[in-house]
Each structure stands twice: as C-alpha cells, then as structure tokens.
C-alpha cells in the first residue's frame, strides 16, 4: 500500500486503524512511532489521530480554539487543543 493512499490513522484500542478511500486496516504500531516515520504531509491533529493533509477538504473553527477538519470522504475530525499550534502552522495562521 502506498502512503499517498492513506487518508488517516486513528488509535483504536490496542491497535491503530489505517483508513484508505475504501478500506480500513488494523496495525499494531503505536501512533507515536508512526508519527516519527511518516512524511511531512501527515499531521497529528489529536492524541489519537494523524491525518494525510492531501485528503483535507475543509477546515472550520470550532469551540475552545479547536478546529473541525473534514476529509474528502466526509470524515469529520475534531482537533485536540494541544495540537492547535501544529494545525495553525499547517494552515499558515
């Protein structure tokens, strides 16, 4: 599988769910290790979520200085407050 095909990673109990346009796969590698290995176009937006920024469709401001990021497949992800600075840098704010 190509990294470009992955839309996001989400922590799921003891596993990490990897989502593509059509499929979901479970892997055993923690998000913290994945984050170190992934290219720059992947962004940690929540303690349990890393997104592929190439799949972002829309970003909206949300409650408590957070954001809702909508992906091209209509998945909506609310950012964690501790990741707001990284999200703002990515958005050039």
C-alpha positions as protocol buffer text, in pm:
chain_id: "A"
residue {
  index: 1
  type: UNK
  ca { x: 0 y: 0 z: 0 }
}
residue {
  index: 2
  type: UNK
  ca { x: 125 y: 348 z: -85 }
}
residue {
  index: 3
  type: UNK
  ca { x: 137 y: 616 z: 184 }
}
residue {
  index: 4
  type: UNK
  ca { x: -39 y: 853 z: -56 }
}
residue {
  index: 5
  type: UNK
  ca { x: -347 y: 625 z: -41 }
}
residue {
  index: 6
  type: UNK
  ca { x: -386 y: 657 z: 337 }
}
residue {
  index: 7
  type: UNK
  ca { x: -630 y: 928 z: 443 }
}
residue {
  index: 8
  type: UNK
  ca { x: -575 y: 899 z: 819 }
}
residue {
  index: 9
  type: UNK
  ca { x: -468 y: 686 z: 1115 }
}
residue {
  index: 10
  type: UNK
  ca { x: -683 y: 655 z: 1427 }
}
residue {
  index: 11
  type: UNK
  ca { x: -599 y: 490 z: 1759 }
}
residue {
  index: 12
  type: UNK
  ca { x: -840 y: 202 z: 1814 }
}
residue {
  index: 13
  type: UNK
  ca { x: -792 y: 21 z: 2145 }
}
residue {
  index: 14
  type: UNK
  ca { x: -463 y: -171 z: 2127 }
}
residue {
  index: 15
  type: UNK
  ca { x: -435 y: -115 z: 1754 }
}
residue {
  index: 16
  type: UNK
  ca { x: -420 y: 171 z: 1510 }
}
residue {
  index: 17
  type: UNK
  ca { x: -677 y: 179 z: 1233 }
}
residue {
  index: 18
  type: UNK
  ca { x: -541 y: 289 z: 898 }
}
residue {
  index: 19
  type: UNK
  ca { x: -804 y: 428 z: 661 }
}
residue {
  index: 20
  type: UNK
  ca { x: -784 y: 450 z: 284 }
}
residue {
  index: 21
  type: UNK
  ca { x: -1053 y: 566 z: 45 }
}
residue {
  index: 22
  type: UNK
  ca { x: -1224 y: 226 z: 53 }
}
residue {
  index: 23
  type: UNK
  ca { x: -1072 y: 16 z: 329 }
}
residue {
  index: 24
  type: UNK
  ca { x: -981 y: 2 z: 697 }
}
residue {
  index: 25
  type: UNK
  ca { x: -679 y: -193 z: 820 }
}
residue {
  index: 26
  type: UNK
  ca { x: -555 y: -257 z: 1173 }
}
residue {
  index: 27
  type: UNK
  ca { x: -188 y: -232 z: 1255 }
}
residue {
  index: 28
  type: UNK
  ca { x: -2 y: -281 z: 1582 }
}
residue {
  index: 29
  type: UNK
  ca { x: 239 y: 12 z: 1563 }
}
residue {
  index: 30
  type: UNK
  ca { x: 163 y: 298 z: 1805 }
}
residue {
  index: 31
  type: UNK
  ca { x: 77 y: 641 z: 1663 }
}
residue {
  index: 32
  type: UNK
  ca { x: 383 y: 793 z: 1829 }
}
residue {
  index: 33
  type: UNK
  ca { x: 613 y: 563 z: 1630 }
}
residue {
  index: 34
  type: UNK
  ca { x: 417 y: 614 z: 1308 }
}
residue {
  index: 35
  type: UNK
  ca { x: 435 y: 990 z: 1351 }
}
residue {
  index: 36
  type: UNK
  ca { x: 816 y: 973 z: 1352 }
}
residue {
  index: 37
  type: UNK
  ca { x: 828 y: 773 z: 1028 }
}
residue {
  index: 38
  type: UNK
  ca { x: 562 y: 947 z: 819 }
}
residue {
  index: 39
  type: UNK
  ca { x: 637 y: 1219 z: 561 }
}
residue {
  index: 40
  type: UNK
  ca { x: 561 y: 1587 z: 629 }
}
residue {
  index: 41
  type: UNK
  ca { x: 220 y: 1578 z: 464 }
}
residue {
  index: 42
  type: UNK
  ca { x: 90 y: 1371 z: 758 }
}
residue {
  index: 43
  type: UNK
  ca { x: -14 y: 1580 z: 1058 }
}
residue {
  index: 44
  type: UNK
  ca { x: -102 y: 1480 z: 1414 }
}
residue {
  index: 45
  type: UNK
  ca { x: -422 y: 1669 z: 1496 }
}
residue {
  index: 46
  type: UNK
  ca { x: -535 y: 1482 z: 1807 }
}
residue {
  index: 47
  type: UNK
  ca { x: -374 y: 1242 z: 2054 }
}
residue {
  index: 48
  type: UNK
  ca { x: -548 y: 960 z: 1868 }
}
residue {
  index: 49
  type: UNK
  ca { x: -543 y: 1083 z: 1506 }
}
residue {
  index: 50
  type: UNK
  ca { x: -289 y: 1153 z: 1231 }
}
residue {
  index: 51
  type: UNK
  ca { x: -427 y: 1285 z: 901 }
}
residue {
  index: 52
  type: UNK
  ca { x: -293 y: 1297 z: 549 }
}
residue {
  index: 53
  type: UNK
  ca { x: -320 y: 1669 z: 469 }
}
residue {
  index: 54
  type: UNK
  ca { x: -362 y: 1586 z: 100 }
}
residue {
  index: 55
  type: UNK
  ca { x: -706 y: 1445 z: 188 }
}
residue {
  index: 56
  type: UNK
  ca { x: -833 y: 1759 z: 365 }
}
residue {
  index: 57
  type: UNK
  ca { x: -1145 y: 1907 z: 211 }
}
residue {
  index: 58
  type: UNK
  ca { x: -1234 y: 2176 z: 466 }
}
residue {
  index: 59
  type: UNK
  ca { x: -1126 y: 2325 z: 799 }
}
residue {
  index: 60
  type: UNK
  ca { x: -1367 y: 2510 z: 1029 }
}
residue {
  index: 61
  type: UNK
  ca { x: -1308 y: 2691 z: 1356 }
}
residue {
  index: 62
  type: UNK
  ca { x: -1474 y: 2516 z: 1647 }
}
residue {
  index: 63
  type: UNK
  ca { x: -1534 y: 2559 z: 2018 }
}
residue {
  index: 64
  type: UNK
  ca { x: -1240 y: 2635 z: 2254 }
}
residue {
  index: 65
  type: UNK
  ca { x: -999 y: 2735 z: 1975 }
}
residue {
  index: 66
  type: UNK
  ca { x: -1020 y: 2393 z: 1817 }
}
residue {
  index: 67
  type: UNK
  ca { x: -1094 y: 2303 z: 1457 }
}
residue {
  index: 68
  type: UNK
  ca { x: -1308 y: 2052 z: 1271 }
}
residue {
  index: 69
  type: UNK
  ca { x: -1119 y: 1906 z: 977 }
}
residue {
  index: 70
  type: UNK
  ca { x: -1333 y: 1743 z: 710 }
}
residue {
  index: 71
  type: UNK
  ca { x: -1163 y: 1494 z: 482 }
}
residue {
  index: 72
  type: UNK
  ca { x: -1256 y: 1426 z: 119 }
}
residue {
  index: 73
  type: UNK
  ca { x: -1451 y: 1115 z: 227 }
}
residue {
  index: 74
  type: UNK
  ca { x: -1662 y: 1340 z: 458 }
}
residue {
  index: 75
  type: UNK
  ca { x: -1495 y: 1213 z: 777 }
}
residue {
  index: 76
  type: UNK
  ca { x: -1501 y: 1495 z: 1034 }
}
residue {
  index: 77
  type: UNK
  ca { x: -1216 y: 1508 z: 1286 }
}
residue {
  index: 78
  type: UNK
  ca { x: -1208 y: 1748 z: 1580 }
}
residue {
  index: 79
  type: UNK
  ca { x: -858 y: 1862 z: 1668 }
}
residue {
  index: 80
  type: UNK
  ca { x: -720 y: 1832 z: 2017 }
}
residue {
  index: 81
  type: UNK
  ca { x: -631 y: 2159 z: 2192 }
}
residue {
  index: 82
  type: UNK
  ca { x: -271 y: 2056 z: 2245 }
}
residue {
  index: 83
  type: UNK
  ca { x: -231 y: 2012 z: 1867 }
}
residue {
  index: 84
  type: UNK
  ca { x: -375 y: 2353 z: 1771 }
}
residue {
  index: 85
  type: UNK
  ca { x: -35 y: 2515 z: 1718 }
}
residue {
  index: 86
  type: UNK
  ca { x: 67 y: 2246 z: 1471 }
}
residue {
  index: 87
  type: UNK
  ca { x: -266 y: 2277 z: 1288 }
}
residue {
  index: 88
  type: UNK
  ca { x: -234 y: 2657 z: 1271 }
}
residue {
  index: 89
  type: UNK
  ca { x: 122 y: 2629 z: 1136 }
}
residue {
  index: 90
  type: UNK
  ca { x: -2 y: 2388 z: 870 }
}
residue {
  index: 91
  type: UNK
  ca { x: -279 y: 2635 z: 780 }
}
residue {
  index: 92
  type: UNK
  ca { x: -28 y: 2924 z: 782 }
}
residue {
  index: 93
  type: UNK
  ca { x: -217 y: 3113 z: 1055 }
}
